[in-house]
CSV table of C-alpha atoms in Angstrom, one decimal:
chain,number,residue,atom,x,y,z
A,1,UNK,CA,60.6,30.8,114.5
A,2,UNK,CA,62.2,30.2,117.8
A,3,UNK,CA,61.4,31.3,121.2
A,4,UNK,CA,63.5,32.4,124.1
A,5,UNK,CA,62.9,30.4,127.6
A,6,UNK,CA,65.1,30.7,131.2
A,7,UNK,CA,67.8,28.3,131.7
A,8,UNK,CA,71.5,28.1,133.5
A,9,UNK,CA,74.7,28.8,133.0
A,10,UNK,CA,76.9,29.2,130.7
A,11,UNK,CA,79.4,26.2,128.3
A,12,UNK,CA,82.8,26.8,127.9
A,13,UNK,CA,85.0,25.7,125.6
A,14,UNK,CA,88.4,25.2,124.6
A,15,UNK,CA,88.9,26.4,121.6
A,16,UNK,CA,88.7,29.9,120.9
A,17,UNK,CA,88.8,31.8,117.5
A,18,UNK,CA,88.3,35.6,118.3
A,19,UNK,CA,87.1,37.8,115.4
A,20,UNK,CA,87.5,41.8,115.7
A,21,UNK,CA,84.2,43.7,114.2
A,22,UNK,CA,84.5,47.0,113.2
A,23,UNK,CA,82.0,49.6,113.4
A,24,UNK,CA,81.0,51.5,110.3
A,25,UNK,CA,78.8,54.4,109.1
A,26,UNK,CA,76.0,54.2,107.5
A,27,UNK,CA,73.9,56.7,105.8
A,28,UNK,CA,72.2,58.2,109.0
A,29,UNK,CA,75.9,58.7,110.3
A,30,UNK,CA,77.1,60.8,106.9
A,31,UNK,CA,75.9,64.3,105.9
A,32,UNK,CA,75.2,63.1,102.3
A,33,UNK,CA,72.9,59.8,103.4
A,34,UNK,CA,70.6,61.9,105.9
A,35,UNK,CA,68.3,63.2,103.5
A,36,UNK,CA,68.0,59.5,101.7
A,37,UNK,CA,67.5,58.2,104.6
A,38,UNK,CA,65.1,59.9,105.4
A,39,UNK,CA,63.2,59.7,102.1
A,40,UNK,CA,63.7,55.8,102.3
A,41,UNK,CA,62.3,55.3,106.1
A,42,UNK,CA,59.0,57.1,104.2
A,43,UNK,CA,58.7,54.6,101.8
A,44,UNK,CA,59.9,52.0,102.9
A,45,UNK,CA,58.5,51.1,106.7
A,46,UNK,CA,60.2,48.2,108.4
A,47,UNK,CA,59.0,44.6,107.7
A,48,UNK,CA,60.8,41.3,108.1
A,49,UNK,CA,62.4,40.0,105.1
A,50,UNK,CA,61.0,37.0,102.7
A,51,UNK,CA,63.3,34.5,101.7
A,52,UNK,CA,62.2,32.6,98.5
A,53,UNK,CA,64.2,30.0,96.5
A,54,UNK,CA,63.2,28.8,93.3
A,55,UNK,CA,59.4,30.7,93.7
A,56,UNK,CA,59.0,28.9,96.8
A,57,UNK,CA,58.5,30.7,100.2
A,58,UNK,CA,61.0,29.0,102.8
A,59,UNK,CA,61.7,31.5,105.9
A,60,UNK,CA,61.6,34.9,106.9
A,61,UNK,CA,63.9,37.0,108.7
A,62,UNK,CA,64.6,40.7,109.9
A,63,UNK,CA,67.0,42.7,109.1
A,64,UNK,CA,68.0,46.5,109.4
A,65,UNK,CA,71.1,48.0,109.2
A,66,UNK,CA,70.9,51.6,107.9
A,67,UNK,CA,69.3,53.6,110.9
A,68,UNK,CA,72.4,54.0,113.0
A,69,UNK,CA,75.7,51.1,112.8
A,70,UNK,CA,76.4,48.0,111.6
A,71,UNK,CA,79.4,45.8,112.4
A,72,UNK,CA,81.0,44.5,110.2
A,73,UNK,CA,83.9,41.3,110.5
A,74,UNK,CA,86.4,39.7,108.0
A,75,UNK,CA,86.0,36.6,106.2
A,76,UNK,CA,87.9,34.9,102.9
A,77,UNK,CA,86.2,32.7,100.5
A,78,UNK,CA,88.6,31.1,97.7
A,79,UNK,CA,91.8,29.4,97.1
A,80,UNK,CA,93.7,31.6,97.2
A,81,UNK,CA,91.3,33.3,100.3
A,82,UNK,CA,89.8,36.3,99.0
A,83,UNK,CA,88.8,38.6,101.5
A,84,UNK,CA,85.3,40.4,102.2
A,85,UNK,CA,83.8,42.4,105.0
A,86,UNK,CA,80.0,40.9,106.3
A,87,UNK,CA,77.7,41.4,108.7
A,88,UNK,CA,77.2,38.4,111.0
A,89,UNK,CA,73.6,37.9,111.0
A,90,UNK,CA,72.0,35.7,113.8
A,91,UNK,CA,68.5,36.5,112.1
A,92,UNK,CA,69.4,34.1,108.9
A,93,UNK,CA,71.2,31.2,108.0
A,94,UNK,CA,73.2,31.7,104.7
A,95,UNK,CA,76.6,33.4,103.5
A,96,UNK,CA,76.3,35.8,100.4
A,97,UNK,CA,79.0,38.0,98.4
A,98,UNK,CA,78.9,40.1,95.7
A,99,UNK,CA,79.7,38.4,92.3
A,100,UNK,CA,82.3,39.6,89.7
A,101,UNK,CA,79.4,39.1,87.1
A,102,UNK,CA,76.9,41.2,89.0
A,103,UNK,CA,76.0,43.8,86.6
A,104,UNK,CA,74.1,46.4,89.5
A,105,UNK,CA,76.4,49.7,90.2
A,106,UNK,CA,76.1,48.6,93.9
A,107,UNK,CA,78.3,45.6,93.2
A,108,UNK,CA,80.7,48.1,92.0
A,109,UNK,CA,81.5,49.9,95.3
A,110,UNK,CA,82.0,46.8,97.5
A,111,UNK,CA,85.0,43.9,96.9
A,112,UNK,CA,83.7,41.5,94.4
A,113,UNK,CA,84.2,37.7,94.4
A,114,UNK,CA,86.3,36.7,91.2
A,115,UNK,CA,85.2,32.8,91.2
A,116,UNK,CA,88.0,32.4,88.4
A,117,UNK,CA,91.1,33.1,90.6
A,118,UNK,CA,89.4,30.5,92.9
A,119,UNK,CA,91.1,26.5,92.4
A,120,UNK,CA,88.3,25.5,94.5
A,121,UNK,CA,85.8,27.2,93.3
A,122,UNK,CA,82.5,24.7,92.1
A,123,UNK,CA,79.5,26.1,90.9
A,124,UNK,CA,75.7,24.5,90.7
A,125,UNK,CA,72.7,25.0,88.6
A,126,UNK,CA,70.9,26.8,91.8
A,127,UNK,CA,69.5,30.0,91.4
A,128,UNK,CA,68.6,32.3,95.1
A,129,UNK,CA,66.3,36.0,95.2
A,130,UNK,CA,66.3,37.0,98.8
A,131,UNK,CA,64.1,40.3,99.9
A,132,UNK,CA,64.8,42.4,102.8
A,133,UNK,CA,63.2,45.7,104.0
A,134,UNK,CA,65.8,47.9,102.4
A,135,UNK,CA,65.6,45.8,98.8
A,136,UNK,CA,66.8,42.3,97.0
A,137,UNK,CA,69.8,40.2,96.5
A,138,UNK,CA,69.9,38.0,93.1
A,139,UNK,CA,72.1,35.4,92.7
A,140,UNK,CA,73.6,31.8,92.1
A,141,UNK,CA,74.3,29.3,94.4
A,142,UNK,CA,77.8,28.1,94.7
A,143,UNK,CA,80.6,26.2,96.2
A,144,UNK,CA,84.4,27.1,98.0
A,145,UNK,CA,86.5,27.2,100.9
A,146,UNK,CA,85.1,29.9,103.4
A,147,UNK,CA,87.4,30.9,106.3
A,148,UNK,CA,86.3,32.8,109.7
A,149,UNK,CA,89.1,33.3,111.5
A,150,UNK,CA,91.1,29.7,111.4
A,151,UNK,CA,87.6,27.8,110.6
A,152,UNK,CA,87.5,26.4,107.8
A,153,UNK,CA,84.7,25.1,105.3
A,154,UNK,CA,85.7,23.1,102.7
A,155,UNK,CA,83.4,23.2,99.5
A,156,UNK,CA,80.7,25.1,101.6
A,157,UNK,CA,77.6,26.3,99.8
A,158,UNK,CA,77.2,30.0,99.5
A,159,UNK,CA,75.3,32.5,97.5
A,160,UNK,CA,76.8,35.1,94.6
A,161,UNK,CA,74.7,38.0,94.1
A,162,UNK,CA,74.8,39.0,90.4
A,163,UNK,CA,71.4,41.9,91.1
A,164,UNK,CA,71.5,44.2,94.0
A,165,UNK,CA,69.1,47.1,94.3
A,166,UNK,CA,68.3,48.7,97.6
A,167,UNK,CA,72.1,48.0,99.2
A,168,UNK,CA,73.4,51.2,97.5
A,169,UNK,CA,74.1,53.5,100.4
A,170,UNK,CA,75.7,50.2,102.7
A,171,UNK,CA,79.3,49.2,103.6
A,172,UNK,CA,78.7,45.9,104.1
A,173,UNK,CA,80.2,43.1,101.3
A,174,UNK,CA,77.8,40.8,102.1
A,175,UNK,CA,75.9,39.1,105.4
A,176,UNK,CA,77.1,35.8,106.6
A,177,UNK,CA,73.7,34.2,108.5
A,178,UNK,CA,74.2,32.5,111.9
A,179,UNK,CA,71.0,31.2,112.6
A,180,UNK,CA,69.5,26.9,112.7
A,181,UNK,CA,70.2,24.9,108.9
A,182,UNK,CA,66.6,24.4,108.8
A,183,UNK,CA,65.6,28.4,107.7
A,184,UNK,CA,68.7,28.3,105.0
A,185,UNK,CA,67.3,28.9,101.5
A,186,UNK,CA,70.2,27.3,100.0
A,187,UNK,CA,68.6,24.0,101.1
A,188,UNK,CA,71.8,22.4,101.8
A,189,UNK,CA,74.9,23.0,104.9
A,190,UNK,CA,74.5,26.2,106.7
A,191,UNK,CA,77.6,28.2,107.0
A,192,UNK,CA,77.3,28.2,110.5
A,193,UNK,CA,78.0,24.4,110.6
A,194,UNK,CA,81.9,25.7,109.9
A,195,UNK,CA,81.7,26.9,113.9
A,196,UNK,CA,81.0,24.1,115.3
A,197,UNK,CA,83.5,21.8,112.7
A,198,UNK,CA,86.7,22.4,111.3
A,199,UNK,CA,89.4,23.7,112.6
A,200,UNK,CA,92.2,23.9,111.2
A,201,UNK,CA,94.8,21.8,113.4
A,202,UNK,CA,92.3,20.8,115.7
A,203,UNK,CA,89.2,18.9,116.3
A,204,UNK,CA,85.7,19.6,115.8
A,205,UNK,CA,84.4,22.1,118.7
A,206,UNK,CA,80.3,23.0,119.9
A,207,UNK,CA,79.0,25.7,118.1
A,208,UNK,CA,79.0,28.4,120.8
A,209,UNK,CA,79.4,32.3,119.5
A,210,UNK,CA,79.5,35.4,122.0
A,211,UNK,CA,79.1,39.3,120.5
A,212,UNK,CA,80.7,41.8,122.0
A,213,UNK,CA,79.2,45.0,121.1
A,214,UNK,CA,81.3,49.1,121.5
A,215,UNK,CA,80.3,51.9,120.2
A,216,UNK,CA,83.4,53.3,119.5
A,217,UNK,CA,86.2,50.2,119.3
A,218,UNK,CA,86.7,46.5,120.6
A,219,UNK,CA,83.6,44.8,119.1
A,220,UNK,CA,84.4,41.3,119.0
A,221,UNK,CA,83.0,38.0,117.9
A,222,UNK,CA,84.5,35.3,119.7
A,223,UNK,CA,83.8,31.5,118.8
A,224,UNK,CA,83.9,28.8,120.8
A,225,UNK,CA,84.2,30.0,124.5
A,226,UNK,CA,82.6,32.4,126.8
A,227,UNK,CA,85.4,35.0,127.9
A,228,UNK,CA,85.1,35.8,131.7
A,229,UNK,CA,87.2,39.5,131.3
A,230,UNK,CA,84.0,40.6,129.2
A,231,UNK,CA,81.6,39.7,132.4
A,232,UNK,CA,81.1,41.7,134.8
A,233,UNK,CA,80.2,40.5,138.1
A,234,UNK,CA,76.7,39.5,137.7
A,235,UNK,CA,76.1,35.7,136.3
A,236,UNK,CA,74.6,35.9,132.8
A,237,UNK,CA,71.6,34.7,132.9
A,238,UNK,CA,70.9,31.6,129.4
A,239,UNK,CA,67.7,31.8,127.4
A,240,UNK,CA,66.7,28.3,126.1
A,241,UNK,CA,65.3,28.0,122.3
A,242,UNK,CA,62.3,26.2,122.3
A,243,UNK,CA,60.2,25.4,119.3
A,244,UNK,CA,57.3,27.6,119.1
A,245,UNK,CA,54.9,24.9,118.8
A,246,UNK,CA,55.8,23.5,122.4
A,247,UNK,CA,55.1,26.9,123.9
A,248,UNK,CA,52.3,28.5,125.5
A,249,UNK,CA,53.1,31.4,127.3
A,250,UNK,CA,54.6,34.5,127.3
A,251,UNK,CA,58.0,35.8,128.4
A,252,UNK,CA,58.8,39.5,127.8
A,253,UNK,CA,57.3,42.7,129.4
A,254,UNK,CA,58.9,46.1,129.2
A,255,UNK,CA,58.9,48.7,132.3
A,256,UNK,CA,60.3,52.1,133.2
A,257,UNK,CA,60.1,53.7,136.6
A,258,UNK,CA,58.6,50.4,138.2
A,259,UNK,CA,55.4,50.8,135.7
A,260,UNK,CA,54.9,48.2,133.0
A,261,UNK,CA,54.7,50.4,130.2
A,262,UNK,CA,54.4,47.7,127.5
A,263,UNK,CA,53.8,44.1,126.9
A,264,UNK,CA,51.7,43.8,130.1
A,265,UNK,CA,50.7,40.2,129.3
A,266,UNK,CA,53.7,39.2,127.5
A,267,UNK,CA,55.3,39.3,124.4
A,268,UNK,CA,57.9,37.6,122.4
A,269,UNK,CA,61.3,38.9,121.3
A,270,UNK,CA,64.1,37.9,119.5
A,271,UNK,CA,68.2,38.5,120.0
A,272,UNK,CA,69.2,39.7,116.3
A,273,UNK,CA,72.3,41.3,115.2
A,274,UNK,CA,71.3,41.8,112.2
A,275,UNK,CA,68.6,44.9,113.4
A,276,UNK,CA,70.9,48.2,114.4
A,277,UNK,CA,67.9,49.2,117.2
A,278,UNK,CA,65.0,47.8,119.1
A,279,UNK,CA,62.1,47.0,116.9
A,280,UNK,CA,58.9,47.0,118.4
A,281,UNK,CA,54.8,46.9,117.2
A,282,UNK,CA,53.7,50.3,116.4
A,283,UNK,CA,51.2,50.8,119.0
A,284,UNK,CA,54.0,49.8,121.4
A,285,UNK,CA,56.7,52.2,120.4
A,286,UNK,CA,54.8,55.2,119.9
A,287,UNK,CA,53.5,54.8,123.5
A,288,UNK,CA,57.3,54.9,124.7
A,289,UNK,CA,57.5,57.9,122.5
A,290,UNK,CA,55.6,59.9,124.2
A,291,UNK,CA,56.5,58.3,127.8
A,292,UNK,CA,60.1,59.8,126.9
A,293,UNK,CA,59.0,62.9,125.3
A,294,UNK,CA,60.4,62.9,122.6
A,295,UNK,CA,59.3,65.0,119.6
A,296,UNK,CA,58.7,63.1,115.8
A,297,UNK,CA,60.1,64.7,112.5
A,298,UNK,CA,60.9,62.9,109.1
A,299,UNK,CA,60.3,59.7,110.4
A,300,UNK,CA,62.6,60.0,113.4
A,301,UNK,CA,61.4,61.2,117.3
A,302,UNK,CA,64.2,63.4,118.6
A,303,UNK,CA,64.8,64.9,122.1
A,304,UNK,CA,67.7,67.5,123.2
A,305,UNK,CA,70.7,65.8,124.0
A,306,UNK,CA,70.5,67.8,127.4
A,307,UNK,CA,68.0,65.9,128.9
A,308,UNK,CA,69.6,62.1,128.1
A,309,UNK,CA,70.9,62.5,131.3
A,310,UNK,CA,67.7,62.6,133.1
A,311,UNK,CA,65.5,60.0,131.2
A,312,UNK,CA,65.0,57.0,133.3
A,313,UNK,CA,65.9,53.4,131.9
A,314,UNK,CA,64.2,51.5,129.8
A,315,UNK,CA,63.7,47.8,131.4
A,316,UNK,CA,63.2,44.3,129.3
A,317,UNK,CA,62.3,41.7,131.8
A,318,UNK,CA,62.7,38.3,130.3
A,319,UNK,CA,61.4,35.4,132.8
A,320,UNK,CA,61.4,37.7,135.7
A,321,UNK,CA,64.5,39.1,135.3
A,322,UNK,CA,65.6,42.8,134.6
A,323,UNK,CA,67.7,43.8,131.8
A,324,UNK,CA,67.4,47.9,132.3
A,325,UNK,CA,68.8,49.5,129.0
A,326,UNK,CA,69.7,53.4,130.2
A,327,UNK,CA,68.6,56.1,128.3
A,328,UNK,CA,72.7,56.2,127.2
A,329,UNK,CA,71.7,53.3,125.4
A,330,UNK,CA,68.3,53.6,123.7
A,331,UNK,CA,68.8,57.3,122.9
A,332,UNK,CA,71.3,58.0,119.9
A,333,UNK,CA,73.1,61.5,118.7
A,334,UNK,CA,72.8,62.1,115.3
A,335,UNK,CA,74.3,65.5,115.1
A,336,UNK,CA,75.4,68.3,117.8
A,337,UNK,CA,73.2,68.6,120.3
A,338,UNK,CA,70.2,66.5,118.5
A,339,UNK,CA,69.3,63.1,119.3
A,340,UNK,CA,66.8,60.9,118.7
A,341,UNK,CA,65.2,57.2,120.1
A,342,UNK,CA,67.0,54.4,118.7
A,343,UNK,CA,63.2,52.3,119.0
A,344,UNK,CA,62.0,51.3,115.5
A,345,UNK,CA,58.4,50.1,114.9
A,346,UNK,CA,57.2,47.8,112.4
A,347,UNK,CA,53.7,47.5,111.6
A,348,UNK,CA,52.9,44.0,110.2
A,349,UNK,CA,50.2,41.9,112.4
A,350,UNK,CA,51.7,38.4,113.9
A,351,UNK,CA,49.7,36.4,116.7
A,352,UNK,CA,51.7,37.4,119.4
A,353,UNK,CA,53.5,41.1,119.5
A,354,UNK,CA,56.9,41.0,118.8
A,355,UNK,CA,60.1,42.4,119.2
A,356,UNK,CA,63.8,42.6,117.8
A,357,UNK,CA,66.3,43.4,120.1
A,358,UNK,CA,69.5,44.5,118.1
A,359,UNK,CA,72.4,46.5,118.5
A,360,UNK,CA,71.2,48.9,120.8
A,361,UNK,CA,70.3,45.9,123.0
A,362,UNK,CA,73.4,44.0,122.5
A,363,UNK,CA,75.8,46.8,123.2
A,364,UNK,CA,74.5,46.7,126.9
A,365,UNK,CA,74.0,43.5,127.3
A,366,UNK,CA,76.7,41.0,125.9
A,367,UNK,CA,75.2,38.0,124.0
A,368,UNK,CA,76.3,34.5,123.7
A,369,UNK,CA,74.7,32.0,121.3
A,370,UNK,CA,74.9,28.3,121.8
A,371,UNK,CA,73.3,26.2,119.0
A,372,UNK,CA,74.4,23.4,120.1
A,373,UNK,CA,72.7,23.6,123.2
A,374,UNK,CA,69.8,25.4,122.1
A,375,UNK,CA,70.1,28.5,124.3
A,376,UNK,CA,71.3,32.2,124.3
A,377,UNK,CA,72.7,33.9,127.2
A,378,UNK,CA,73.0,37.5,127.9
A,379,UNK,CA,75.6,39.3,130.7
A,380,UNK,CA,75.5,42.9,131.4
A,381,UNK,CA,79.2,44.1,129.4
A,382,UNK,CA,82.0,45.9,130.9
């Protein structure tokens, strides 16, 4: 668990791999998914993920991506590169794909890793079972050549799902994990050691990645630099990691129309682009609710799209400064003249209360993670 702290400004870098993302529908977004999505949200309330390898508990995670988008970027794993469409996750730390052998009809509908074609291709005697809120990914662990952009990662170790059940109604190949080595359940090289490495034709580089989150088109993850054109006037203002054992205070409290409406005495939050909206303790996100007026019916709270325009701003102040999210933001249209609050809530009891701030968050507010310094920085977007 890591904690978010003030610090400077932002590293640049000279070497720069850009990686378009592409924004796909998910099942609230489609006329067939809305009714099973609204069935699953009953049944299955948010909770953060367990990793286990091998029956043993190593990390846990969140992750959502079926309440409004996800983005989704190209990689290749194989010789010769096979390619496969992920979700880069900063909320875990490993790389899996779909396996030819996997015998669950979800594997069917996404692209399917054929380790045979693959002259590189080395597998292990390692078996994986991850669990996320929506369901569970099965699988071997193995070894190839994975590619983001012109990075390279020579006999990196990865994960082959061969069961899937829950990841039926997703677009997503698989989910390529971005965060520290030390929560990978693989127990071995992170695939996010590839951006700070090799290059192909030049040396190695820090490991510093930047989101840039649309709605519509131009989502972009760019590795190894900090692109000014994205800024917009204001400095970004870095977040330092800390461990959470060298911390004792509080950094977060949220406010709208100059009255702290939650968090009062602090809370903690996490940047995760693997969460589609802002993810919040129960008590906390019903209060906002009914601050916004919005009305609750299967499992989402919906307002008129009318009044969007007259809903203050929503503001997350980190370390005493103000990151306002407008209501253009945090409010979502699901169909013609319906919309509902993109806040989720998640009910399980932690020391501290806790949020996720995911895409809704990060399509305002640019993000820019830099392991190797051990700090995140966020910029209002253009």
């Amino acid at each position: 668990m890591k904690w978010l702290v003030l610090l400077g400004l932002v590293a640049f870098s000279e070497c720069i791999v850009k990686i378009p993302l592409r924004r796909v529908k998910t099942m609230s977004n489609t006329a067939s998914g809305k009714n099973m999505l609204n069935n699953f949200l009953k049944k299955h309330p948010y909770r953060l993920s367990q990793i286990s390898f091998r029956g043993s508990n190593l990390t846990t995670h969140p992750l959502m991506n079926i309440w409004d988008s996800v983005y989704l970027g190209n990689i290749t794993i194989g010789t010769p590169p096979q390619e496969f469409q992920v979700l880069f996750d900063t909320g875990s730390s490993d790389l899996w794909v779909p396996s030819l052998l996997c015998n669950s009809s979800t594997c069917a509908k996404h692209v399917m890793f054929r380790h045979h074609l693959s002259s590189t291709y080395r597998p292990t005697n390692k078996t994986f079972m991850i669990f996320y809120a929506v369901g569970k990914i099965e699988g071997v662990v193995v070894r190839d050549t994975v590619r983001i952009g012109d990075l390279v990662s020579a006999d990196q170790t990865f994960g082959l799902s061969i069961a899937e059940t829950g990841f039926e109604n997703t677009t997503l190949d698989g989910i390529l994990g971005l965060s520290y080595p030390n929560t990978s359940c693989f127990l071995s090289k992170a695939l996010a050691s590839v951006l700070k490495g090799t290059r192909e034709g030049a040396t190695s580089q820090q490991w510093l990645v930047m989101y840039f989150l649309a709605r519509v088109s131009g989502s972009e993850l760019v590795v190894g630099a900090v692109l000014e054109d994205m800024l917009s006037q204001r400095s970004p203002s870095l977040l330092l990691l800390y461990s959470s054992l060298d911390v004792s205070y509080y950094f977060l409290s949220i406010s709208m129309k100059r009255y702290v409406i939650a968090c009062s005495l602090g809370c903690e939050a996490f940047v995760d682009t693997g969460t589609s909206l802002i993810i919040g303790p129960r008590r906390l996100v019903n209060k906002i609710r009914k601050l916004i007026g919005a009305t609750h019916w299967l499992s989402k709270h919906y307002v008129s799209c009318s009044v969007v325009n007259t809903l203050p701003s929503i503001i997350f102040t980190i370390n005493g400064i103000d990151y306002p999210v407008p209501a253009q933001a945090y409010i979502l249209e699901v169909s013609t003249g319906n919309c509902y609050l993109a806040f989720g809530e998640h009910g399980f009891i932690l020391s501290r209360e806790t949020w996720f701030l995911g895409d809704v968050f990060l399509r305002v507010y640019f993000s820019v993670f830099d392991r190797g310094n051990d700090r995140i920085g966020l910029a209002r977007a253009v």
